[in-house]
Short mmCIF file of C-alpha atoms and ligand atoms in Angstrom, two decimals:
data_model
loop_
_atom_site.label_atom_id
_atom_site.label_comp_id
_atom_site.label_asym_id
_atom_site.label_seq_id
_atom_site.Cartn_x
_atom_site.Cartn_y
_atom_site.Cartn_z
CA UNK A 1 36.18 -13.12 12.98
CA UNK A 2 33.21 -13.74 10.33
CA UNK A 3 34.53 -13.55 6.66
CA UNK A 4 32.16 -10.88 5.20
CA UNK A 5 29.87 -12.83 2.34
CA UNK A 6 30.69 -11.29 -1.53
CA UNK A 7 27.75 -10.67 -3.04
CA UNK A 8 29.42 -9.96 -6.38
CA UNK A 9 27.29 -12.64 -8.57
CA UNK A 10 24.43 -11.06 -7.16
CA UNK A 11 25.52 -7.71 -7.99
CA UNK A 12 26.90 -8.45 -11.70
CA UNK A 13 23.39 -10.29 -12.15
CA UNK A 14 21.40 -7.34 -11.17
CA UNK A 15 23.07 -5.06 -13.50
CA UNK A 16 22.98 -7.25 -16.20
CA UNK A 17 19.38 -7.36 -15.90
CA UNK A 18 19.11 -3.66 -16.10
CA UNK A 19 21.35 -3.67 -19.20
CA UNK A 20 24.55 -2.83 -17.19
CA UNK A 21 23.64 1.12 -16.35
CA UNK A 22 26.30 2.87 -13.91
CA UNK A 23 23.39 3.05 -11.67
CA UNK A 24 20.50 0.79 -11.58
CA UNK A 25 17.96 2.49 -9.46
CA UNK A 26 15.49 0.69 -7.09
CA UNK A 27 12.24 1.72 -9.26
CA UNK A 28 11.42 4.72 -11.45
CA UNK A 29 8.37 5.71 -13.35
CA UNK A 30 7.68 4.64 -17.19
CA UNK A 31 6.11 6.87 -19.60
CA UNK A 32 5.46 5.24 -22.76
CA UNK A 33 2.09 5.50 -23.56
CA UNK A 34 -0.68 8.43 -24.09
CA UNK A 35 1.09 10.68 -21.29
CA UNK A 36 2.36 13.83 -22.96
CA UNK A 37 -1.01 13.49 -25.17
CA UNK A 38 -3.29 13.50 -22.68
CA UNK A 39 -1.07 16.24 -20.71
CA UNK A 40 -1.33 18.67 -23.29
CA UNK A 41 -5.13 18.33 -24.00
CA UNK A 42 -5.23 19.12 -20.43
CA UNK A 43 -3.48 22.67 -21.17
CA UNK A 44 -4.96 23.22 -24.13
CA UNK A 45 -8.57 23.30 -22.55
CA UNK A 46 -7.07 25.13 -19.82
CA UNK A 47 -8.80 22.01 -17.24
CA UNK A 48 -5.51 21.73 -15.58
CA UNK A 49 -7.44 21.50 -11.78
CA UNK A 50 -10.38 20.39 -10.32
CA UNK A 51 -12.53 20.20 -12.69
CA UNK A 52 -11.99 18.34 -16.06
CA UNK A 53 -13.38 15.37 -17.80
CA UNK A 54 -9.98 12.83 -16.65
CA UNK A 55 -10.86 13.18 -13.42
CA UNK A 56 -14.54 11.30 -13.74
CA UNK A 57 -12.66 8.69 -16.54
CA UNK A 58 -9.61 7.83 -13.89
CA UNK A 59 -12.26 6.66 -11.11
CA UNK A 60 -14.43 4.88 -13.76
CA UNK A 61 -11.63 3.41 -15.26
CA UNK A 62 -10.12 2.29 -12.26
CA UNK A 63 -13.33 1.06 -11.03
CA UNK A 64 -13.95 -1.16 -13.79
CA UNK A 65 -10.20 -2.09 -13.30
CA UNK A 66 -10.61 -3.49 -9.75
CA UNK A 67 -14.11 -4.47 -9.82
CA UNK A 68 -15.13 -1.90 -7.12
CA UNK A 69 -18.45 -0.38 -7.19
CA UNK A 70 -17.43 3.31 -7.15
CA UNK A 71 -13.59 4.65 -6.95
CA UNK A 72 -12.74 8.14 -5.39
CA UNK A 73 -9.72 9.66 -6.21
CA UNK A 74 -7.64 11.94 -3.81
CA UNK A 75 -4.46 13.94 -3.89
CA UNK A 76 -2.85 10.99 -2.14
CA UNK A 77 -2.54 7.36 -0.88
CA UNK A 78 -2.21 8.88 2.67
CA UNK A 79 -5.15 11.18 2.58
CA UNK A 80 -6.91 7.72 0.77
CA UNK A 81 -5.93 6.17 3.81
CA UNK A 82 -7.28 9.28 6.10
CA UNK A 83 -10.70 9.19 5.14
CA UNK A 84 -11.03 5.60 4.21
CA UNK A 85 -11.15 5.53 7.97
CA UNK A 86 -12.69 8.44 9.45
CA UNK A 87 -15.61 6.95 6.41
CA UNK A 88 -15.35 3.57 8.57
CA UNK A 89 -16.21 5.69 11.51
CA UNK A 90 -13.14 5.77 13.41
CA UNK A 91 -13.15 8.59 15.88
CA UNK A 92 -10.52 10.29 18.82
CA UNK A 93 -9.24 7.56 21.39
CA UNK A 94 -10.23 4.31 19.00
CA UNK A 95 -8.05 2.01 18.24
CA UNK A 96 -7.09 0.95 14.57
CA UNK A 97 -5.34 -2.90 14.62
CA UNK A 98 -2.26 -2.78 12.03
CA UNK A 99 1.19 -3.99 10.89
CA UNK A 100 4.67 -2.57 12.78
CA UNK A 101 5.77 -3.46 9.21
CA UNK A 102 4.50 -1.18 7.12
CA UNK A 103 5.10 2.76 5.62
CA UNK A 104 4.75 5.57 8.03
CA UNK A 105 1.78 6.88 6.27
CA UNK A 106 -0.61 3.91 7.41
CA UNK A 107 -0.02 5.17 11.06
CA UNK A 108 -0.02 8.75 10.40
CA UNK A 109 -3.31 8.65 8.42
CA UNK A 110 -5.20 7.24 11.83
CA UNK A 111 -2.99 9.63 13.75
CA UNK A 112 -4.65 12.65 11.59
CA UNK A 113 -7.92 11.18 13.42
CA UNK A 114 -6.54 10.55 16.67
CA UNK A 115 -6.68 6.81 16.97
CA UNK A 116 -3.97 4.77 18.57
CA UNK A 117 -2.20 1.49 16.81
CA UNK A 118 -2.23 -1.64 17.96
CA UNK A 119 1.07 -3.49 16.30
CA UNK A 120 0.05 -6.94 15.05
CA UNK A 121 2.64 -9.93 13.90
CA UNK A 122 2.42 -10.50 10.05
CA UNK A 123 2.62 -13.89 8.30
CA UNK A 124 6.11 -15.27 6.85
CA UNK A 125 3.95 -16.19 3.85
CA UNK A 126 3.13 -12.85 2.69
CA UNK A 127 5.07 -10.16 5.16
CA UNK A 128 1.59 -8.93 5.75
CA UNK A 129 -1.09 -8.78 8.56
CA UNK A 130 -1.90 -12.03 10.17
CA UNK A 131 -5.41 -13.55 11.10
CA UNK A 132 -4.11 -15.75 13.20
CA UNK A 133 -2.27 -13.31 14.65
CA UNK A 134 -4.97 -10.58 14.99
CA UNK A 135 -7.81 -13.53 15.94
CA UNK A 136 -5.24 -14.43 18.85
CA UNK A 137 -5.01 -10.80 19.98
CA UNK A 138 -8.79 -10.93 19.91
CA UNK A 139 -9.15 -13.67 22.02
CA UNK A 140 -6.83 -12.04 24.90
CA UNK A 141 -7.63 -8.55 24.76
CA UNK A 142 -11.24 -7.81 22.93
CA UNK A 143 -14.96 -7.89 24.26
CA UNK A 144 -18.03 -7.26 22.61
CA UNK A 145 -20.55 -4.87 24.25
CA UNK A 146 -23.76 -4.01 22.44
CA UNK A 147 -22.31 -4.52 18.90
CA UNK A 148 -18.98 -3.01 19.14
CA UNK A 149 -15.74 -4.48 19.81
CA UNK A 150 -13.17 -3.03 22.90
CA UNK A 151 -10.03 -3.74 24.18
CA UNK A 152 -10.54 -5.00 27.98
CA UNK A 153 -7.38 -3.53 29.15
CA UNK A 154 -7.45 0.30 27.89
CA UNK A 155 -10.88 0.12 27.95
CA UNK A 156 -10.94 1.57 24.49
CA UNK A 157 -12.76 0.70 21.46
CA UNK A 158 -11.35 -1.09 18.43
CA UNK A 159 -12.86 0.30 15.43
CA UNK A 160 -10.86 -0.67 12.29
CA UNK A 161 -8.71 -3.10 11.07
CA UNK A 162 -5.86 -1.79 8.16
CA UNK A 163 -3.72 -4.97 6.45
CA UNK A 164 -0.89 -4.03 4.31
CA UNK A 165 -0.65 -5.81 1.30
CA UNK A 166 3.01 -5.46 1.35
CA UNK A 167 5.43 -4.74 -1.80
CA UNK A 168 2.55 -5.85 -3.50
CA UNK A 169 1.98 -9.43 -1.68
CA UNK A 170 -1.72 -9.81 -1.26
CA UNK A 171 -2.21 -10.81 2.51
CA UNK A 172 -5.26 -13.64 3.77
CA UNK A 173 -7.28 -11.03 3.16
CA UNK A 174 -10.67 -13.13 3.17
CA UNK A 175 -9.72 -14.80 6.34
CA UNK A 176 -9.01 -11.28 8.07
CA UNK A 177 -12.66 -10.06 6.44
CA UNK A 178 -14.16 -13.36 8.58
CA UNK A 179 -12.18 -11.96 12.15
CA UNK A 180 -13.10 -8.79 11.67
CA UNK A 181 -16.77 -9.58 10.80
CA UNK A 182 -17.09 -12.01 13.87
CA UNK A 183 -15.65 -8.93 16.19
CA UNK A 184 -17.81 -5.98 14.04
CA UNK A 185 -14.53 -4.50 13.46
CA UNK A 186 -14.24 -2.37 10.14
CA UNK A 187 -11.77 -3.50 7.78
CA UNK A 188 -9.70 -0.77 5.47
CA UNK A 189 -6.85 -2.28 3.20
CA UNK A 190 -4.04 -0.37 2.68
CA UNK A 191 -3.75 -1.44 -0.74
CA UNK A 192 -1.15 1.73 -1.14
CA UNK A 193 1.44 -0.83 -3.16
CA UNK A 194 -1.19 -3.32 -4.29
CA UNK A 195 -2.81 -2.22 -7.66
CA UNK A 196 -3.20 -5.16 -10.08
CA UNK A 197 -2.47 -7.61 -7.14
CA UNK A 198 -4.78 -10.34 -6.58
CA UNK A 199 -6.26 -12.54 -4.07
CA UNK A 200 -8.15 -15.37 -5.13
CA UNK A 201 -8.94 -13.72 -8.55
CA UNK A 202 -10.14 -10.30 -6.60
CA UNK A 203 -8.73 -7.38 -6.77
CA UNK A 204 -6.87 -6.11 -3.38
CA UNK A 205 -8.50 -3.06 -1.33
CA UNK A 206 -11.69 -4.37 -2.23
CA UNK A 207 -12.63 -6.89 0.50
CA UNK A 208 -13.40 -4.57 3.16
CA UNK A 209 -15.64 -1.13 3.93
CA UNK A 210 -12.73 0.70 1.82
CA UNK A 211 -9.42 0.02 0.20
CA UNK A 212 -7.00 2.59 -0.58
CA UNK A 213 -4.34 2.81 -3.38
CA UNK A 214 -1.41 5.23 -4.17
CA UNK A 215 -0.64 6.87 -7.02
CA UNK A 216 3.07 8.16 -5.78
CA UNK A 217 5.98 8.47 -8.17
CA UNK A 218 7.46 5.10 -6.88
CA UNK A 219 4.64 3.42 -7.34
CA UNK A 220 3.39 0.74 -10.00
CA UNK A 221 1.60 3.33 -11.85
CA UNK A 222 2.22 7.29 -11.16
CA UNK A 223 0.01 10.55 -11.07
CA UNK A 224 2.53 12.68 -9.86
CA UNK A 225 0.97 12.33 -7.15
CA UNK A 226 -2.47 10.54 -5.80
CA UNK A 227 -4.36 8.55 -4.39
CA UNK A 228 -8.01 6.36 -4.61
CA UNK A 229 -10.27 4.72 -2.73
CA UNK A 230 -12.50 1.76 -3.63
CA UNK A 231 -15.53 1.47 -2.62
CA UNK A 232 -18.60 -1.62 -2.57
CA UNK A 233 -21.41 0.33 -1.19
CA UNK A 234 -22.08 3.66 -3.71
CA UNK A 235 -23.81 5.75 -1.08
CA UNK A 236 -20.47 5.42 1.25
CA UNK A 237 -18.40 6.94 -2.17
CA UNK A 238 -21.13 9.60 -2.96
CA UNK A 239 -20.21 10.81 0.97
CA UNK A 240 -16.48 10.38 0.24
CA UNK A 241 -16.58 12.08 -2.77
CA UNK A 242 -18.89 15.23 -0.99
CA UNK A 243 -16.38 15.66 1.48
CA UNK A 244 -12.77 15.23 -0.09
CA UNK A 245 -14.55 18.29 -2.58
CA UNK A 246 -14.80 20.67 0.50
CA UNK A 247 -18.61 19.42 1.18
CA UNK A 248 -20.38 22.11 -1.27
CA UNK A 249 -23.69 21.46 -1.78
CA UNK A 250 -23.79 21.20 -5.90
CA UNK A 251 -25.26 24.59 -7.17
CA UNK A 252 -24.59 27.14 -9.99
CA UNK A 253 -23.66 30.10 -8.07
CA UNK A 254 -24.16 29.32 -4.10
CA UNK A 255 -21.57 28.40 -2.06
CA UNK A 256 -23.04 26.39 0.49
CA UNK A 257 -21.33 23.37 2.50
CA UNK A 258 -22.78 21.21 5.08
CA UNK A 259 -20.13 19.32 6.75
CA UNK A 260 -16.37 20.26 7.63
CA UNK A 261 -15.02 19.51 4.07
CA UNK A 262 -11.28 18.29 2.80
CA UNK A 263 -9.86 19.61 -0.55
CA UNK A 264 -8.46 16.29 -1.82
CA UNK A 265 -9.54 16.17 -4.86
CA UNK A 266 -7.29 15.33 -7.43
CA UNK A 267 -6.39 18.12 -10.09
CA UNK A 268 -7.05 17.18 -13.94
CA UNK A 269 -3.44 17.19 -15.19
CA UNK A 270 -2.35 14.50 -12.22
CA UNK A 271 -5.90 12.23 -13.40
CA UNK A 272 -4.71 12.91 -17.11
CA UNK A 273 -1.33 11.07 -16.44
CA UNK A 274 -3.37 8.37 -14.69
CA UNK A 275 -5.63 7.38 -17.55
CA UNK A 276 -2.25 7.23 -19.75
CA UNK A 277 -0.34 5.35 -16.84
CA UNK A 278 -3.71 2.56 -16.72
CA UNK A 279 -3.79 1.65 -20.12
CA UNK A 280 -0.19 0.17 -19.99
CA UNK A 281 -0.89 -1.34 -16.26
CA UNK A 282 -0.91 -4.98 -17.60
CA UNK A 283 2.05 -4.45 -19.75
CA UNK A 284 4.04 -3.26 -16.79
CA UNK A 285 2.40 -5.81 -14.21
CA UNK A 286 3.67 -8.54 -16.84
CA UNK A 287 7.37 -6.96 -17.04
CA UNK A 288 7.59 -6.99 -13.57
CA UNK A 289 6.29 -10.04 -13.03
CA UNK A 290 9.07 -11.30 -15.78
CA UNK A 291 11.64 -10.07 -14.10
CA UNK A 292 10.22 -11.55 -11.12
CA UNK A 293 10.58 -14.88 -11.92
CA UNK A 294 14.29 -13.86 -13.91
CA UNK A 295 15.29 -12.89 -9.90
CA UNK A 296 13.78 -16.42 -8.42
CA UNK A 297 15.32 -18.72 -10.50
CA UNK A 298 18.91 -17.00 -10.19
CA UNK A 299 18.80 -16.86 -6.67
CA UNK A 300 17.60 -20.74 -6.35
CA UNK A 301 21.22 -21.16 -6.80
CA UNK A 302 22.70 -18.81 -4.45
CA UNK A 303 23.19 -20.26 -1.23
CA UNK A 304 22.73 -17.56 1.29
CA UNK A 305 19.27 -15.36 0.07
CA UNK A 306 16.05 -16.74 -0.54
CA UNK A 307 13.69 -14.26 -2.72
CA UNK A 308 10.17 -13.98 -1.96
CA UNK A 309 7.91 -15.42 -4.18
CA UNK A 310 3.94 -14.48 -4.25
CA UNK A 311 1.76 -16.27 -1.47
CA UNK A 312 -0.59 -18.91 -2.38
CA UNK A 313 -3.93 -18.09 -4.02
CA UNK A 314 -2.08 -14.71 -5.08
CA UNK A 315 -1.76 -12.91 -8.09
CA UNK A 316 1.30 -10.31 -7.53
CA UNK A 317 2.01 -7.08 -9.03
CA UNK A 318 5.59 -7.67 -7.47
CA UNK A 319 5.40 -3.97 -6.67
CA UNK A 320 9.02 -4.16 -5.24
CA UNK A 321 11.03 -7.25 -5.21
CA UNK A 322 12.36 -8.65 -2.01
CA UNK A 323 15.25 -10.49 -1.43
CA UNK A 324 15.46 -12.71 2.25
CA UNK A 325 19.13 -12.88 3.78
CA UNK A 326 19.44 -16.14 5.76
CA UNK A 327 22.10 -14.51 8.20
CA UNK A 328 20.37 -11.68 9.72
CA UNK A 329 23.72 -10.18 10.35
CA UNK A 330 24.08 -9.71 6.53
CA UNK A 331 22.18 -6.66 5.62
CA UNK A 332 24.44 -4.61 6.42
CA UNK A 333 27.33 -6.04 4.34
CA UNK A 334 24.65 -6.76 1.26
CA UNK A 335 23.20 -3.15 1.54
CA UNK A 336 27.30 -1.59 1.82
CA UNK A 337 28.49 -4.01 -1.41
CA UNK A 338 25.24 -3.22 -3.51
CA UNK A 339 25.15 0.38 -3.03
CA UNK A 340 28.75 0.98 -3.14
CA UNK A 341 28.49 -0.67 -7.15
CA UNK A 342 25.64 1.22 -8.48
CA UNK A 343 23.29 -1.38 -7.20
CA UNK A 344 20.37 0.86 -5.37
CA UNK A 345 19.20 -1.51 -2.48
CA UNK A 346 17.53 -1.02 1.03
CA UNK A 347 15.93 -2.36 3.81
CA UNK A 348 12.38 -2.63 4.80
CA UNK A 349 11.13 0.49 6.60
CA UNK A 350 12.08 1.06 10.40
CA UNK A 351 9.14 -0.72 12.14
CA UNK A 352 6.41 1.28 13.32
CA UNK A 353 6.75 0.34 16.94
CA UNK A 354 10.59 1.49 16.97
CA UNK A 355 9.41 5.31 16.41
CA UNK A 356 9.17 8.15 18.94
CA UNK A 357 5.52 8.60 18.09
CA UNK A 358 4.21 4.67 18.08
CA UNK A 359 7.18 3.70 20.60
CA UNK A 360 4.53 3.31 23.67
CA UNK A 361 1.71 1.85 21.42
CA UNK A 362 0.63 -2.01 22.32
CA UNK A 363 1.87 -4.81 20.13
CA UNK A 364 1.96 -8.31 20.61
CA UNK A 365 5.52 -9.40 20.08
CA UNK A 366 5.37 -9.10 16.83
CA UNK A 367 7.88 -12.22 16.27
CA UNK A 368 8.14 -12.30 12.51
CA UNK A 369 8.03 -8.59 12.03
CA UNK A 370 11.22 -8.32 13.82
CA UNK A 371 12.11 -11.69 11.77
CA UNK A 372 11.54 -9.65 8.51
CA UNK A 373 12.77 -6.68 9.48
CA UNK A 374 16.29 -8.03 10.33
CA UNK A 375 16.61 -9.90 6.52
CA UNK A 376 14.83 -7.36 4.33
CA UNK A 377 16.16 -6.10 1.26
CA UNK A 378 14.12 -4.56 -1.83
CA UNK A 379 16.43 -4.99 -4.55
CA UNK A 380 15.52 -3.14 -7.95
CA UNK A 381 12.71 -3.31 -9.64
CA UNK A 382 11.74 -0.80 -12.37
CA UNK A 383 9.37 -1.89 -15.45
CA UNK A 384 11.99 -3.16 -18.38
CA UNK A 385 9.97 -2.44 -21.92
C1 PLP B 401 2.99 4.77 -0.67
C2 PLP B 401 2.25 4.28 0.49
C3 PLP B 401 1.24 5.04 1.12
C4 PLP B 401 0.98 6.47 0.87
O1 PLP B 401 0.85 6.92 -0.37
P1 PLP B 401 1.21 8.42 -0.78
O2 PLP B 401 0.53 8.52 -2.10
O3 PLP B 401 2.69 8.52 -0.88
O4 PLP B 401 0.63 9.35 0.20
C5 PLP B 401 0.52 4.45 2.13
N1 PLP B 401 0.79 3.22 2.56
C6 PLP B 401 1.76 2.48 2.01
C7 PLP B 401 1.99 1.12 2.54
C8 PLP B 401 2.54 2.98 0.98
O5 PLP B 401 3.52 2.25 0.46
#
């Protein structure tokens, strides 16, 4: 019988990091700046909703942040997601090329338009979508006819392309732009977990037609609840921003609309929080980036996990730190010990292609997807200040 590994060193060296709490959780928001300020001017101008002067700052702001021409903000990363690609033009029947390893709501957001998946392998280097991978799939499956790329076998046409830049990990996101450029397929980055991350010096979810960020309570930076999309080309955001505010045409009194509209527009309290949350970004980027390193040079020295450092080229906001058990039969044991000592610990995500509504959708093998998915585990990583 196996002897079962002890992770104690691990364990004693995680809470120690976290100042020895009872519980050290896996990530939790940090509120130390301009929040409860910027809150209450909210309520004391009664522009708690739709309207209200945070709501044009957050998108400028974060904007300037990224380097994108125009940011749109939405109630949330999934509805980011939603009409980042119904803007790409995705329609019924398409189908949208994307990671097996990734959060539900990057398949449920091309679901909302009824598009199908098609589950590409990621890279080992950055547990995101590969190019080599998705140029391969290309090669067997995809034709071009007059402009526009479909799959031979389902007859079907590919539309979009949505990379995940996973925990934080910018993927080869310029060598995906060139395969997706060479098949006219659209590309939309979930950049969900991505804000501050970097590839070559450029911000992620700005590479393709749209990139889409979260603004969820686990996230690097919180509105409650939200979302954004980044935009290059201003008319594309002057359409996203007409119909995610229920498509009214702007007038004093009329209410006219002239498209099927979406109310996704974030309120002004959630936007306030966002402006606070943004001008501590770097701060919190640079503590998690400390602890980062903190994590790879203690676990240089334990034999049996490997933790993932940032690809090459990158800049990462190590969103959530991953640790890589050599023995895929581990995780179990390493998620029971860490757990069971205040530790908070857990896999990766059940893979796309393993649920009941993406079990029948094509993939390609997706060899080090299931690689990943069998060593996993995010181990905590809240902003220390
Ligand atoms: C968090 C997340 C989303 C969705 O964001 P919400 O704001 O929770 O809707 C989408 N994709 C990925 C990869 C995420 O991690």
């Amino acid at each position: 019988m196996a002897v079962m590994a002890d992770y104690s060193k691990t364990i004693s060296f995680i809470k120690e990091l976290y100042g020895n709490q009872e519980f050290t959780p896996l990530s939790v928001p940090v509120f130390a700046g301009n929040e409860k300020k910027y809150l209450e001017e909210c309520i004391d101008t009664t522009f708690v909703s739709s309207v209200g002067k945070f709501v044009d700052r957050f998108e400028e702001e974060i904007a300037r942040y990224t380097g994108a021409k125009k940011a749109v903000v939405c109630v949330s990363g999934t509805n980011a997601l939603h009409m980042s690609l119904m803007l790409s033009g995705v329609e019924r029947d398409d189908e949208v090329l994307t990671q097996a390893l990734t959060f539900i709501a990057t398949c449920n957001a091309l679901s909302y338009i009824g598009a199908h998946p098609v589950f590409i392998d990621v890279d080992r280097s950055t547990m995101g979508l590969s190019p080599d991978a998705v140029k391969q799939w290309l090669v067997k499956n995809a034709e071009i006819r007059k402009g526009e790329c479909f799959n031979k076998n389902t007859g079907r046409r590919v539309k979009a392309c949505v990379p995940m830049h996973t925990f934080g990990h910018p993927v080869r996101i310029d060598e995906l732009a060139a395969v997706c450029e060479e098949y006219h397929i659209e590309l939309v980055e979930d950049a969900a977990e991505s804000i501050g991350s970097r590839y070559k010096g450029k911000h992620t979810g700005t590479f393709g037609k749209v990139g889409a960020i979260s603004f969820n309570g686990n996230k690097t930076i919180t509105t409650g609840g939200g979302g954004m999309m980044l935009f290059n080309d201003e008319e594309l955001a002057a359409y996203a921003k007409h119909i995610t505010t229920q498509a009214k045409i702007p007038h004093r009194w009329e209410f006219r609309h002239d498209h099927i509209g979406y109310n996704y527009r974030m309120p002004n309290i959630n936007a306030a929080l966002g402006c606070a949350q943004l001008e501590n970004l770097d701060k919190y980027i640079a503590s998690k980036r400390e602890t980062a390193s903190a994590y790879a040079e203690f676990f240089k020295n334990i034999d049996d996990i490997e933790f993932f450092v940032e690809p090459e080229n990158s800049f990462s906001n190590y969103w959530l730190n991953v640790v890589i058990l050599k023995d895929k039969d581990a995780q179990v044991d390493f998620l029971q010990q860490t757990n069971d000592n205040g530790v908070m610990t857990r896999p990766i995500w059940e893979l796309m292609n393993r649920l009941p509504m993406f079990e029948n959708c094509e993939n390609d093998g997706l060899k080090n997807t299931i690689w990943f998915a069998d060593r996993v585990v995010n181990i905590p990583s809240s902003v220390k200040l």
